Short mmCIF file of C-alpha atoms and ligand atoms in Angstrom, two decimals:
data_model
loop_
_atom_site.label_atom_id
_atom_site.label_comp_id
_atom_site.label_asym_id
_atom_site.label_seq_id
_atom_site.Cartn_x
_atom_site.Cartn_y
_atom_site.Cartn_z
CA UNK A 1 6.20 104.28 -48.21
CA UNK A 2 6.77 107.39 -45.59
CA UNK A 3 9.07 106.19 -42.65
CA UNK A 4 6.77 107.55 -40.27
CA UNK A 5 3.76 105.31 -41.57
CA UNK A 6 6.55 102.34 -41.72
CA UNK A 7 7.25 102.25 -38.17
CA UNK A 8 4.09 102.68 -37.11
CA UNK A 9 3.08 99.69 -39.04
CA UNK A 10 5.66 97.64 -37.56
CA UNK A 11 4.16 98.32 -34.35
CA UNK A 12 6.64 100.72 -32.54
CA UNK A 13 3.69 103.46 -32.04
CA UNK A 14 1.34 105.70 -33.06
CA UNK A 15 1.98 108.21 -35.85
CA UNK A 16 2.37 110.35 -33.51
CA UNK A 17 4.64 108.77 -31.20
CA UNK A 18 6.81 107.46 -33.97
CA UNK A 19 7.39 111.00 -35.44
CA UNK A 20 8.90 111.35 -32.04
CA UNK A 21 11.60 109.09 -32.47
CA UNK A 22 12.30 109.96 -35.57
CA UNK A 23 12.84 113.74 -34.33
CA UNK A 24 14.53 112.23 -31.59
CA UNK A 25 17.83 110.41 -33.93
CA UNK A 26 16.35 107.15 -32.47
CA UNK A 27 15.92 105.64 -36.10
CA UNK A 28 18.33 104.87 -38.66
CA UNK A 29 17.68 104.09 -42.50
CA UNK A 30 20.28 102.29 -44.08
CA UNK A 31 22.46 102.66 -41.40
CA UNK A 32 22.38 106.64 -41.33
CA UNK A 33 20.43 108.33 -38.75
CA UNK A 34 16.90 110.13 -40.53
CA UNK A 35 15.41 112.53 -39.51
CA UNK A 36 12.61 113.29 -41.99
CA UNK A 37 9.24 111.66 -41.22
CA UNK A 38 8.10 111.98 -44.67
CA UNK A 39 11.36 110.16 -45.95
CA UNK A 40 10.11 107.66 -48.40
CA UNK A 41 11.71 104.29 -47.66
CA UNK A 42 11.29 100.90 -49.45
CA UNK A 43 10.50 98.10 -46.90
CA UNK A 44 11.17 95.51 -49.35
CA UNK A 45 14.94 96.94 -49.80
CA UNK A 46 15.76 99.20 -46.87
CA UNK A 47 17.26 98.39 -43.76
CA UNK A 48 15.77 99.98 -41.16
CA UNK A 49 16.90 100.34 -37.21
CA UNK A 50 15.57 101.48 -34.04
CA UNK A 51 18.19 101.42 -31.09
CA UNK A 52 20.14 98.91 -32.92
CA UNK A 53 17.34 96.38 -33.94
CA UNK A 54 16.21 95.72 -37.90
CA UNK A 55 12.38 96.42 -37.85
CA UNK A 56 10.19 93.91 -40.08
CA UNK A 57 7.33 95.44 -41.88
CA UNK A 58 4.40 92.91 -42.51
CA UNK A 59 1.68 94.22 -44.94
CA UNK A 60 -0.83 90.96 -44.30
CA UNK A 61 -1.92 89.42 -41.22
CA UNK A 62 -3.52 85.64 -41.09
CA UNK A 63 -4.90 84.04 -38.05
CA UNK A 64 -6.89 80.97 -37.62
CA UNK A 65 -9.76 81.47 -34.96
CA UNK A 66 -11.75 78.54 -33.18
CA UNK A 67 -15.11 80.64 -32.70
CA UNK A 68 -16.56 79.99 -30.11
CA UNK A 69 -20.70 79.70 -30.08
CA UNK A 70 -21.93 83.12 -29.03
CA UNK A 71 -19.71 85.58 -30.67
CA UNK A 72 -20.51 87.50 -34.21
CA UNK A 73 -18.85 87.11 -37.14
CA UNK A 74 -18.49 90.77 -37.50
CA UNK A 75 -15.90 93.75 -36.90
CA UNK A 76 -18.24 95.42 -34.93
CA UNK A 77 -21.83 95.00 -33.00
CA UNK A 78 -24.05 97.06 -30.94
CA UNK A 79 -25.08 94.28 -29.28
CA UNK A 80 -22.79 91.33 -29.56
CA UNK A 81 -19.77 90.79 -29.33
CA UNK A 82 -17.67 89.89 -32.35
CA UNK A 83 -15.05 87.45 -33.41
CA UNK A 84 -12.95 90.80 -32.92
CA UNK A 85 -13.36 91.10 -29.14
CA UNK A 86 -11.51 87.39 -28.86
CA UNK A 87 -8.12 89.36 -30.28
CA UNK A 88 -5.16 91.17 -27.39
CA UNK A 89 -4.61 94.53 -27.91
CA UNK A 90 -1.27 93.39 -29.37
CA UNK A 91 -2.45 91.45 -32.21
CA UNK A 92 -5.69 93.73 -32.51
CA UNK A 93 -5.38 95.76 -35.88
CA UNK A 94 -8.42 97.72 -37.52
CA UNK A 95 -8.21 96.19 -40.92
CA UNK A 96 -8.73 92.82 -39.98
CA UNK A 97 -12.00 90.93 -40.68
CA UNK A 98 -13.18 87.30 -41.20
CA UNK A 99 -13.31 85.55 -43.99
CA UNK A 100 -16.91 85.12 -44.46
CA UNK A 101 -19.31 84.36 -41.74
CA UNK A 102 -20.36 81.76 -39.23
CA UNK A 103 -23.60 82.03 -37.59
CA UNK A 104 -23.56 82.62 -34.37
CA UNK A 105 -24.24 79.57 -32.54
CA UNK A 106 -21.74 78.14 -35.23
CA UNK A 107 -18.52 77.15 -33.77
CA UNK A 108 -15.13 76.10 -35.52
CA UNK A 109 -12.84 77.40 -37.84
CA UNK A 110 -12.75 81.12 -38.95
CA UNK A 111 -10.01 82.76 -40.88
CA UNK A 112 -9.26 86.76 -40.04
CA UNK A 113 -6.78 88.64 -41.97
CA UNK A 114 -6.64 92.03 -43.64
CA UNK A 115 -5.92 90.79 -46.92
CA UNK A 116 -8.91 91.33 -48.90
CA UNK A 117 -7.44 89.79 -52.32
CA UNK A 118 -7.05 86.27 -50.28
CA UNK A 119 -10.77 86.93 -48.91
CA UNK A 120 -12.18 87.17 -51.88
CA UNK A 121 -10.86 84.22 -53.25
CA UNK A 122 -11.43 81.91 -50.57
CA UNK A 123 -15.32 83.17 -50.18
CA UNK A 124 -15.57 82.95 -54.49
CA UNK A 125 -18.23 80.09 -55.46
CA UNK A 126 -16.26 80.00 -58.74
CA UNK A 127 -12.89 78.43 -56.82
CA UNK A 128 -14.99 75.95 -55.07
CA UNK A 129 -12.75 75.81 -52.02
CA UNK A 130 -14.41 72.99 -49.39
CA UNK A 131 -15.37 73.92 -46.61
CA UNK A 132 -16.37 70.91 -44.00
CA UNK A 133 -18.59 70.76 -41.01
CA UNK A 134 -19.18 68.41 -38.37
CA UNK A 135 -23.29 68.69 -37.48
CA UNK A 136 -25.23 67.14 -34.89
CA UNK A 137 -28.89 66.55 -36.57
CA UNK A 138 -32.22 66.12 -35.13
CA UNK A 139 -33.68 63.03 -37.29
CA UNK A 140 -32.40 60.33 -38.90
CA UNK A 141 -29.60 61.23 -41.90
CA UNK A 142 -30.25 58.36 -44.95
CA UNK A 143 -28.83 57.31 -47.80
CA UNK A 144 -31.53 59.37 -50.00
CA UNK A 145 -30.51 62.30 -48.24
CA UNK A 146 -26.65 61.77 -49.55
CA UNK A 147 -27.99 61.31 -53.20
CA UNK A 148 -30.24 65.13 -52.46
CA UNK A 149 -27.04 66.70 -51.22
CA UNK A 150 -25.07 65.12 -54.48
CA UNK A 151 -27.69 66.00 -56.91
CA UNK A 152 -27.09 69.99 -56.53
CA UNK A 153 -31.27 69.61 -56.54
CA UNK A 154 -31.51 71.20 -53.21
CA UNK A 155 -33.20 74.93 -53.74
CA UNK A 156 -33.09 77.43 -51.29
CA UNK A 157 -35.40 80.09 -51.49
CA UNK A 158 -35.18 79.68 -55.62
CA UNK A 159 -31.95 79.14 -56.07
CA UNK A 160 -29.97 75.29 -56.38
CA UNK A 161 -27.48 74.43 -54.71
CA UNK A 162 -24.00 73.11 -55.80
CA UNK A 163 -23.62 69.59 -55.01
CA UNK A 164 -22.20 68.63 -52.29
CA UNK A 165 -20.52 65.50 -49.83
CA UNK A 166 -22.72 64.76 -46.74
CA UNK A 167 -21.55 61.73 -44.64
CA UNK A 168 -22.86 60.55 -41.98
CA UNK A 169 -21.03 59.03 -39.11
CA UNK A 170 -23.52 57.74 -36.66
CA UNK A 171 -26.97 58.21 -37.28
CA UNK A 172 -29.60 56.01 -34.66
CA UNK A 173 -33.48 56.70 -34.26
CA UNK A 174 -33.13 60.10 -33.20
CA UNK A 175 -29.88 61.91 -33.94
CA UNK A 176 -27.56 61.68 -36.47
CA UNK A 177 -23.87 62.92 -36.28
CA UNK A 178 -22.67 63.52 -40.16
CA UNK A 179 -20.45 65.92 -41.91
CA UNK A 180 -20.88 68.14 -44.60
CA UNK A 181 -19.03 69.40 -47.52
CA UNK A 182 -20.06 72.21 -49.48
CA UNK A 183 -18.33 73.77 -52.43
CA UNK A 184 -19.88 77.37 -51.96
CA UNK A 185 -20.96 79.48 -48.61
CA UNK A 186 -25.09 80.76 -49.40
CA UNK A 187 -26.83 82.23 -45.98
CA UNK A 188 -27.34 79.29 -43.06
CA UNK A 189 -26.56 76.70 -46.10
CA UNK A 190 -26.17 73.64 -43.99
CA UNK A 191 -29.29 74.25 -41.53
CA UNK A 192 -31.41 74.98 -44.51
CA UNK A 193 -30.05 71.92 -46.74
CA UNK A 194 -30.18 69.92 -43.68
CA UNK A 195 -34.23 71.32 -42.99
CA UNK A 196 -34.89 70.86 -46.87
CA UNK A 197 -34.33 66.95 -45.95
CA UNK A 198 -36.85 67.00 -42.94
CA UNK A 199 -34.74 67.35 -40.64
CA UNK A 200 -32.61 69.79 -38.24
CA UNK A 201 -29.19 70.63 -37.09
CA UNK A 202 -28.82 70.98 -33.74
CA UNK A 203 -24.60 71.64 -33.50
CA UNK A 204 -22.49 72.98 -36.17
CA UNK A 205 -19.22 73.05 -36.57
CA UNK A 206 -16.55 74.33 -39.25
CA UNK A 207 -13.80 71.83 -39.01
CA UNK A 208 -11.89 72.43 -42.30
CA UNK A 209 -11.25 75.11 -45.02
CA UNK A 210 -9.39 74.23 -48.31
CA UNK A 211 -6.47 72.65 -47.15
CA UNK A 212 -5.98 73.80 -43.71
CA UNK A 213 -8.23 72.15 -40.69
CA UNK A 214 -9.44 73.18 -37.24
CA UNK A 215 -5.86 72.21 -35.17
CA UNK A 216 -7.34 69.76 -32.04
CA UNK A 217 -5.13 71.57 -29.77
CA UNK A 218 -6.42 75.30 -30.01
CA UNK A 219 -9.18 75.63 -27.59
CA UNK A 220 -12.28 77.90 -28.29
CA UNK A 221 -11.85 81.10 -28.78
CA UNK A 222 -8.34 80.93 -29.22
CA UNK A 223 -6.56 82.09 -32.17
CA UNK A 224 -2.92 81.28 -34.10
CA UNK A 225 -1.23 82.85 -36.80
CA UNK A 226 -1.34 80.52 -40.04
CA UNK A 227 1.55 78.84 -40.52
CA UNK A 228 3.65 79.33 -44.06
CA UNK A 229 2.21 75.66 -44.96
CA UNK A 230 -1.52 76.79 -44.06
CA UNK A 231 -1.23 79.77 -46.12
CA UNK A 232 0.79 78.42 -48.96
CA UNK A 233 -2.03 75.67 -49.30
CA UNK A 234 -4.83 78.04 -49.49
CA UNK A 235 -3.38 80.66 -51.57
CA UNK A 236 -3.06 76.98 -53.99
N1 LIG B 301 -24.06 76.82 -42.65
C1 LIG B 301 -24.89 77.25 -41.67
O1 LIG B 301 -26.07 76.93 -41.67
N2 LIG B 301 -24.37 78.03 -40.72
C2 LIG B 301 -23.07 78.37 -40.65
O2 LIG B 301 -22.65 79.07 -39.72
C3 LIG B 301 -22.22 77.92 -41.67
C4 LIG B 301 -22.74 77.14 -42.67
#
């Protein structure tokens, strides 16, 4: 990799700016002072220095995001905002995106990163990985509504569903409060498996992915890095 494109990586400027230092003697490869911008460096191997301090080169980025309702689960928008919008200029990088989509009056748990190998992964129906939701539900959730979401008999618009895990935690003669577990991530899948039973959500929330689950202490709209543990569990 060019030292120029290195350092700018690693967040100490522009292209532009970091050419500058370099032209300045600011930055040091391998303990020797380099002044060639298009010095090709390995940032696995090399050891490089600016004023003294080893810079760290990170290739992937992986946050967690509690979306809040309102927001699009987009990189850009001409009218909404986006998930985007909710990151500081400082963690803010141009290759990031989420990991599939929430609607958006969906709240809960959104991955973003700019590693598009993990994405596609995560997001394939053919690795299964769960992905939970807490829903609030017009109507009263049964039993025979747990054997539909089981059978994988559900269509939607043609097509079956996988089966999947629907529990329901309260459920009196109007509302039911239940969560969902579905194996694969079609268009508005819970709403429309939910309306295919007669009945309609009126909250959603993502509350786990895989392995790692919405953290009670980060507040909407707030984001975190994964930790090694969260992203050792879903890369499985
Ligand atoms: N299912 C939905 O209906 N909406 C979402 O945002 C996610 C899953």
């Amino acid at each position: 990799m060019r030292l120029d494109k290195f350092l700018a990586e690693a967040g100490l400027g522009s292209r532009k700016e970091v050419k500058q230092l370099i032209k300045k003697g600011q930055i040091s490869v391998n303990q020797q002072i380099e002044r060639t911008d298009k010095k090709q460096i390995d940032p696995e191997k090399d050891i490089v220095d600016y004023q003294g301090e080893k810079l760290h080169y990170q290739e992937f980025y992986y946050y967690l995001l509690h979306k809040p309702a309102g927001v699009v689960s987009a990189t850009e928008d001409t009218r909404d905002r986006t998930v985007m919008d909710l990151f500081s200029p400082a963690d803010y990088r141009s290759d990031l995106f989420p990991v599939g989509r929430l609607d958006k009056d969906t709240e809960g748990l959104l991955l973003i990163t700019n590693d598009g190998k993990l994405a596609h992964e995560l997001l394939s129906p053919r690795k299964h990985v769960e992905k939970e939701y807490f829903a609030e539900v017009l109507g009263v959730m049964t039993a025979e509504d747990q054997d539909r979401f089981r059978s994988g008999e559900i269509t939607l618009d043609g097509e079956l569903t996988l089966p999947a895990e629907l529990f329901i935690d309260e459920a009196d003669k109007e509302m039911s409060k239940v969560r969902i577990i579905l194996h694969e991530g079609k268009f508005h899948q819970v709403k429309r498996m939910v309306k295919a039973c007669g009945k309609e959500v009126t909250y959603l929330k993502r509350i786990r992915m895989g392995k790692v689950a919405l953290p009670e202490e980060l507040a909407k709209g707030k984001y975190r890095s994964l930790t090694e543990d969260e992203l050792r569990a879903l890369k499985g």
